[in-house]
XYZ file of C-alpha atoms in Angstrom:
467
model
C -13.696 -16.233 37.368
C -10.716 -14.814 35.481
C -10.642 -14.865 31.715
C -8.593 -17.576 30.046
C -5.152 -16.625 28.759
C -5.013 -16.107 24.992
C -3.823 -19.087 22.972
C -0.196 -18.555 21.888
C 0.608 -18.333 18.198
C 1.393 -21.777 16.803
C 3.760 -22.229 13.869
C 4.257 -25.416 11.856
C 7.926 -25.793 10.847
C 8.468 -28.475 8.201
C 12.038 -29.193 7.084
C 14.104 -32.358 6.757
C 17.064 -30.621 8.439
C 16.979 -31.080 12.210
C 19.467 -28.250 12.756
C 17.386 -25.770 10.766
C 14.223 -26.802 12.594
C 16.050 -26.278 15.882
C 17.142 -22.765 14.875
C 13.621 -21.810 13.841
C 12.133 -23.437 16.954
C 14.427 -21.553 19.314
C 13.853 -18.293 17.436
C 10.080 -18.615 17.672
C 10.154 -19.851 21.278
C 12.034 -16.633 22.066
C 8.998 -14.827 20.683
C 6.705 -16.804 22.987
C 5.222 -18.820 20.123
C 4.537 -22.549 20.045
C 6.225 -24.680 17.383
C 5.070 -27.940 15.789
C 7.860 -29.694 13.871
C 7.624 -32.019 10.865
C 10.493 -33.748 9.049
C 8.494 -35.107 6.093
C 5.825 -33.880 3.703
C 3.317 -36.385 5.089
C 3.922 -35.217 8.655
C 3.549 -31.589 7.536
C 0.164 -32.301 5.928
C -1.054 -34.119 9.052
C 0.098 -31.305 11.378
C -1.539 -28.635 9.221
C -4.868 -30.493 9.384
C -4.797 -30.842 13.171
C -7.453 -29.241 15.378
C -6.875 -26.410 15.985
C -4.749 -25.749 12.893
C -1.494 -23.782 13.145
C -1.570 -20.018 12.706
C 1.370 -20.124 10.275
C 3.309 -22.740 8.325
C 6.977 -22.616 7.337
C 7.790 -25.182 4.641
C 11.129 -26.086 3.123
C 11.059 -26.750 -0.619
C 12.925 -30.059 -0.374
C 12.075 -32.983 1.935
C 14.815 -35.341 0.813
C 14.653 -37.549 -2.279
C 11.251 -39.173 -1.700
C 7.692 -37.933 -1.397
C 6.203 -34.573 -2.438
C 8.226 -31.398 -2.047
C 7.268 -28.325 -0.043
C 5.627 -26.625 -3.009
C 3.362 -29.639 -3.559
C 2.443 -29.579 0.131
C 1.717 -25.854 -0.128
C -0.512 -26.339 -3.180
C -2.420 -29.171 -1.476
C -3.018 -27.137 1.675
C -4.204 -24.109 -0.326
C -6.585 -26.309 -2.346
C -8.199 -27.678 0.826
C -10.863 -25.275 2.235
C -10.005 -26.442 5.764
C -6.378 -25.252 5.477
C -6.510 -22.674 2.675
C -6.377 -19.727 5.080
C -3.149 -20.786 6.803
C -0.411 -18.350 5.715
C 2.500 -20.340 4.271
C 6.149 -19.273 4.080
C 8.420 -21.158 1.694
C 12.112 -21.646 2.594
C 14.594 -22.399 -0.172
C 18.293 -22.218 -0.897
C 17.531 -21.151 -4.492
C 16.403 -17.555 -4.180
C 15.820 -16.713 -7.829
C 12.852 -15.350 -9.875
C 11.956 -18.782 -11.274
C 11.752 -20.321 -7.797
C 9.669 -17.383 -6.540
C 7.235 -17.817 -9.435
C 6.874 -21.515 -8.574
C 6.174 -20.612 -4.938
C 3.559 -18.031 -5.929
C 1.918 -20.511 -8.313
C 1.629 -22.968 -5.410
C -0.153 -20.296 -3.351
C 2.676 -19.399 -0.960
C 2.154 -16.201 1.011
C 5.833 -15.370 1.496
C 9.240 -16.547 0.336
C 12.466 -16.590 2.400
C 15.819 -17.485 0.910
C 18.468 -19.422 2.813
C 20.550 -18.486 4.664
C 18.308 -16.178 6.675
C 18.698 -14.451 10.020
C 16.403 -14.987 13.026
C 15.299 -11.340 12.906
C 14.493 -11.528 9.194
C 12.406 -14.651 9.713
C 10.532 -13.257 12.724
C 9.708 -9.997 10.976
C 8.526 -11.894 7.900
C 6.198 -14.064 9.959
C 4.851 -11.118 11.950
C 3.731 -9.419 8.723
C 1.484 -12.401 7.939
C -0.406 -12.316 11.230
C -3.785 -10.479 11.284
C -2.981 -8.873 14.660
C 0.740 -8.296 14.494
C 2.538 -8.919 17.809
C 4.950 -6.537 19.435
C 8.506 -6.125 18.148
C 10.685 -9.275 18.112
C 11.737 -10.507 21.551
C 15.171 -9.949 23.064
C 16.313 -13.505 22.289
C 15.729 -12.962 18.568
C 18.037 -9.923 18.564
C 20.715 -11.839 20.494
C 20.541 -14.765 18.071
C 20.598 -12.499 15.045
C 23.705 -10.712 16.312
C 25.462 -14.002 17.103
C 25.759 -12.932 20.739
C 24.437 -16.265 22.014
C 24.361 -19.828 20.705
C 20.921 -21.311 19.890
C 21.312 -24.190 22.372
C 22.365 -21.800 25.149
C 19.379 -19.551 24.446
C 17.025 -22.552 24.492
C 18.301 -23.552 27.951
C 17.896 -19.995 29.212
C 14.320 -19.863 27.894
C 13.541 -23.149 29.657
C 14.935 -21.781 32.943
C 12.898 -18.606 32.509
C 9.684 -20.620 31.986
C 10.424 -22.690 35.083
C 10.878 -19.524 37.144
C 7.494 -18.260 35.957
C 5.877 -21.537 36.999
C 7.418 -21.072 40.451
C 5.848 -17.621 40.684
C 9.093 -15.766 40.031
C 9.554 -13.166 37.322
C 13.022 -13.593 35.824
C 13.876 -11.658 32.723
C 15.698 -13.441 29.933
C 18.616 -11.016 30.081
C 19.094 -11.655 33.797
C 19.085 -15.420 33.247
C 21.711 -15.170 30.506
C 23.906 -12.858 32.570
C 23.680 -15.172 35.615
C 24.712 -18.097 33.421
C 27.622 -16.084 32.000
C 26.242 -16.817 28.524
C 26.209 -13.261 27.226
C 28.229 -10.118 27.852
C 26.707 -6.983 29.300
C 27.734 -5.048 26.169
C 26.011 -7.495 23.812
C 22.892 -7.519 25.987
C 22.720 -3.712 26.078
C 23.169 -3.528 22.316
C 20.332 -6.012 21.736
C 18.042 -4.116 24.128
C 18.765 -0.826 22.327
C 17.991 -2.405 18.956
C 14.740 -3.788 20.328
C 13.727 -0.398 21.769
C 14.570 1.324 18.498
C 12.437 -1.080 16.469
C 9.516 -0.661 18.883
C 9.782 3.124 18.550
C 9.813 2.835 14.765
C 6.757 0.578 14.821
C 4.824 2.951 17.078
C 5.797 6.312 15.615
C 7.062 5.834 12.103
C 5.175 2.824 10.870
C 3.903 3.059 7.334
C 0.359 2.112 6.448
C 0.549 -0.914 4.151
C -1.685 -0.380 1.119
C -3.309 -2.840 -1.289
C -4.809 -1.512 -4.563
C -7.617 -3.464 -6.255
C -8.677 -1.906 -9.590
C -9.083 -3.349 -13.078
C -7.602 -0.281 -14.829
C -3.818 -0.294 -15.117
C -3.625 3.495 -15.507
C -5.578 4.053 -12.286
C -3.348 1.617 -10.402
C -0.243 3.353 -11.727
C -1.606 6.758 -10.719
C -2.342 5.575 -7.182
C 1.073 3.921 -6.963
C 2.742 7.224 -7.870
C 0.843 8.960 -5.051
C 1.783 6.277 -2.541
C 5.425 6.327 -3.620
C 5.677 10.013 -2.757
C 4.295 9.582 0.768
C 6.467 8.704 3.763
C 3.462 7.291 5.653
C 2.298 4.846 2.953
C 3.782 1.642 1.580
C 2.402 -0.378 -1.335
C 2.319 -4.115 -0.608
C 0.344 -5.335 -3.611
C -1.956 -4.570 -6.533
C -4.676 -6.634 -8.184
C -6.870 -6.291 -11.269
C -9.888 -8.160 -9.870
C -11.526 -9.079 -6.583
C -10.329 -12.689 -6.591
C -6.658 -11.716 -6.857
C -7.242 -8.875 -4.409
C -8.589 -11.263 -1.777
C -5.615 -13.556 -2.255
C -3.187 -10.680 -1.740
C -5.194 -9.335 1.204
C -5.021 -12.744 2.855
C -1.268 -12.892 2.222
C -0.210 -9.372 3.217
C -2.870 -8.329 5.770
C -2.704 -4.667 4.653
C -3.678 -1.710 6.799
C -5.520 -0.029 3.914
C -7.353 -1.402 0.862
C -8.274 0.900 -2.051
C -11.074 -1.003 -3.779
C -12.716 -0.300 -7.134
C -16.365 -1.254 -7.583
C -16.855 -1.870 -11.319
C -14.604 -4.864 -11.987
C -15.068 -7.981 -14.113
C -16.639 -11.123 -12.616
C -17.206 -9.649 -9.143
C -17.824 -6.045 -8.122
C -16.070 -4.388 -5.241
C -19.312 -4.052 -3.275
C -20.028 -7.766 -3.673
C -16.504 -8.559 -2.454
C -16.540 -6.124 0.488
C -17.806 -8.628 3.095
C -15.045 -11.052 2.052
C -12.393 -8.349 2.377
C -13.705 -7.440 5.836
C -13.610 -11.093 6.888
C -10.084 -11.683 5.545
C -8.624 -8.397 6.850
C -10.664 -7.336 9.898
C -8.138 -4.656 10.858
C -7.914 -2.995 7.424
C -9.439 0.365 6.511
C -11.281 -0.023 3.186
C -11.646 2.931 0.804
C -14.222 2.353 -1.950
C -12.792 4.152 -4.995
C -15.341 4.442 -7.796
C -16.768 6.803 -10.406
C -20.301 5.661 -9.662
C -21.340 8.014 -6.871
C -24.761 6.324 -6.743
C -22.982 3.325 -5.176
C -21.871 5.337 -2.127
C -24.627 4.236 0.255
C -24.432 0.594 -0.823
C -20.638 0.588 -0.374
C -20.825 2.057 3.127
C -23.607 -0.350 4.080
C -21.533 -3.287 2.804
C -18.598 -2.367 5.039
C -16.496 0.330 3.346
C -15.097 2.896 5.755
C -14.968 5.755 3.228
C -16.247 6.338 -0.301
C -14.099 8.506 -2.604
C -15.002 9.369 -6.177
C -12.352 8.736 -8.807
C -12.802 12.215 -10.242
C -11.952 13.826 -6.899
C -8.755 15.898 -6.844
C -5.635 13.900 -6.195
C -4.998 15.507 -2.825
C -8.451 14.407 -1.642
C -7.790 10.856 -2.779
C -4.496 10.946 -0.925
C -6.172 12.320 2.216
C -8.490 9.297 2.312
C -5.464 6.990 2.408
C -3.671 8.686 5.301
C -2.967 6.207 8.133
C -4.702 6.461 11.479
C -2.304 5.423 14.245
C -4.529 5.850 17.236
C -8.097 6.043 18.439
C -10.997 3.697 17.785
C -11.490 1.923 14.499
C -13.041 4.270 11.906
C -16.786 3.953 11.532
C -18.423 3.889 8.101
C -19.268 7.447 7.169
C -20.520 9.431 4.212
C -17.965 12.203 4.158
C -17.130 15.099 1.921
C -13.409 15.596 2.053
C -12.394 19.282 2.318
C -10.680 20.859 -0.668
C -7.439 21.806 1.040
C -4.779 23.121 -1.325
C -2.038 20.572 -1.841
C 1.469 21.755 -2.729
C 2.015 18.905 -5.167
C -1.364 19.530 -6.851
C -0.623 23.255 -7.191
C 2.810 22.509 -8.604
C 1.288 20.268 -11.275
C -1.230 22.970 -12.174
C 1.553 25.535 -12.442
C 3.512 23.263 -14.771
C 0.467 22.770 -17.033
C -0.137 26.542 -17.169
C 3.516 27.269 -17.882
C 3.694 24.765 -20.737
C 0.474 26.110 -22.337
C 1.570 29.760 -22.066
C 5.114 29.099 -23.304
C 3.648 27.264 -26.289
C 1.417 30.293 -26.974
C 4.442 32.611 -26.914
C 6.180 30.376 -29.464
C 3.142 30.324 -31.759
C 2.677 34.109 -31.442
C 6.289 34.864 -32.384
C 6.098 32.357 -35.250
C 2.970 33.789 -36.903
C 3.321 37.471 -35.895
C 5.380 38.406 -39.002
C 2.451 37.206 -41.140
C -0.634 38.061 -39.040
C 0.711 41.045 -37.156
C -0.953 41.876 -33.851
C -3.840 39.572 -34.766
C -1.575 36.718 -33.713
C -2.980 37.500 -30.275
C -6.125 35.544 -31.118
C -4.095 32.399 -30.398
C -4.232 33.399 -26.731
C -7.533 31.516 -26.668
C -5.725 28.214 -27.154
C -3.848 28.059 -23.815
C -6.958 29.332 -22.040
C -9.059 26.463 -23.401
C -6.315 23.938 -22.564
C -5.869 25.215 -18.996
C -9.588 25.434 -18.313
C -10.273 22.043 -19.828
C -7.524 20.251 -17.925
C -7.596 22.027 -14.571
C -11.149 23.313 -14.151
C -12.938 26.700 -14.205
C -10.904 28.360 -11.459
C -7.644 27.575 -13.233
C -9.266 28.625 -16.512
C -9.897 32.115 -15.112
C -6.303 32.370 -13.899
C -5.067 31.169 -17.281
C -7.217 33.784 -19.027
C -5.777 36.613 -16.915
C -2.228 35.417 -17.566
C -2.958 35.032 -21.270
C -4.283 38.615 -21.539
C -1.263 39.997 -19.674
C 1.097 37.952 -21.812
C -0.591 39.186 -25.003
C -0.141 42.813 -23.909
C 3.534 42.106 -23.268
C 3.999 40.429 -26.646
C 2.350 43.360 -28.449
C 4.686 45.740 -26.640
C 7.751 43.658 -27.560
C 6.749 43.387 -31.228
C 5.766 47.077 -31.542
C 1.998 46.761 -31.905
C -0.545 49.135 -30.414
C -3.385 47.959 -28.200
C -6.649 47.935 -30.187
C -5.062 46.961 -33.461
C -6.360 43.343 -33.651
C -9.854 42.245 -34.621
C -10.584 41.303 -30.979
C -10.254 44.689 -29.226
C -8.673 43.615 -25.951
C -7.669 47.201 -25.244
C -11.321 48.255 -25.065
C -12.218 45.536 -22.558
C -14.717 43.440 -24.531
C -12.050 41.060 -25.784
C -10.578 40.588 -22.316
C -14.011 39.690 -20.926
C -14.481 37.245 -23.795
C -11.196 35.505 -22.986
C -12.119 35.289 -19.266
C -15.483 33.741 -20.077
C -13.827 31.337 -22.492
C -11.517 30.025 -19.768
C -14.297 29.644 -17.234
C -16.599 27.986 -19.771
C -13.974 25.413 -20.777
C -13.548 24.381 -17.160
C -17.286 24.376 -16.466
C -17.962 22.250 -19.534
C -15.341 19.784 -18.311
C -17.173 19.343 -14.992
C -20.678 19.235 -16.514
C -19.556 16.749 -19.139
C -18.138 14.410 -16.512
C -21.314 14.606 -14.424
C -23.553 13.804 -17.410
C -21.413 11.169 -19.084
C -20.090 8.432 -16.723
C -17.967 6.969 -19.490
C -16.240 10.287 -20.034
C -15.770 10.572 -16.256
C -14.005 7.218 -16.296
C -11.729 8.312 -19.151
C -11.012 11.589 -17.361
C -10.177 9.776 -14.116
C -7.768 7.560 -15.993
C -6.235 10.632 -17.620
C -5.816 12.240 -14.186
C -4.039 9.136 -12.960
C -1.775 9.044 -16.013
C -0.865 12.700 -15.485
C 0.000 12.022 -11.841
C 2.077 8.979 -12.783
C 4.026 10.860 -15.439
C 4.730 13.700 -13.000
C 2.919 16.384 -15.019
């Protein structure tokens, strides 16, 4: 016995304008979707509560002069547990910030301003579906380009369906050409646009990312990383699990970066809900509490990444996976691969610290003489403290070399200061100072979770500011 054909996507279209409903109906029929129409708010509520319910709902704001408007219908459907999960798109002729805020307050998942094109509408609806269908159908491209009238396309679609029922396989383009309803040039152009969009979706699609973290600085740091990546696209951010679930339900992201320690509800507690709402999303648990790793993976996280990990490791965990089986939960240690952007930031920090040292040396040298070289310890401590022990050692070597150069420029002999760098003991002291500053930074973060949190926030702020 063959398996039953999958149920087509059903969309509720509620608008008091018969012509607009017809345009949307024909557009969605071109996509192979079913359409349920409603001309009043009452009819829209009844259709949304049918069994089975629609997969999507498109509501106009105004339903004439009587009865509730589309926003009231939206709010009522979102308040009802039986219909709360239906994604709702609001249509309005008043595309302004105030109207968008009203739509969001009512619980709308998307907002489309009139007039809109068939392609714009189809793409907007596709983004709300958990398993996004293929690129828009040929008829949508023809409608969007104005190459065919809606009524003509509807007749062609009906003829195509009849041919399928007779066991024939007529393509929509062939039906339109046989009817003389579309030119060969317009048809070829629409087919090329469709092929191009499919290629973009398969090869150049960006992973859509949702950030859920109660710290603004951390969210801003992650946003700066995402903004610089061609393969990532931010679709939303939330400060708690409740708002995060609402946005996840609305946007159906490919990737969710989820904090654990949040007010009201922790990320681990919310993980099963996120998995249920976004079954296709990859979830990265992003927390300072490394003791929560096993619990996070057991609750459904795909990867656990510590907030004090280097930025390039955090970014690596967010890279999209275009092919292969769904990632299995794993306890991984991401490799420390040098990242050009990370190295550039480190170089900028070192340069600023060393240039500041040169300025201080030249300022106090007329008074202290060659002993102004003792200030070389300052950039070493700064570099080691901010960038770690390895960078601290590099900063120490550069600081020693720079001090030698400054002594030569100002006419001082090596061995003149109190710290005898020329005899080697002072140079070793500076090297140890740089390494110790970096080591203390790491040890301090491991022993003091609160300091680790502050440091993670500082790392994010530095990334956001471009330092």
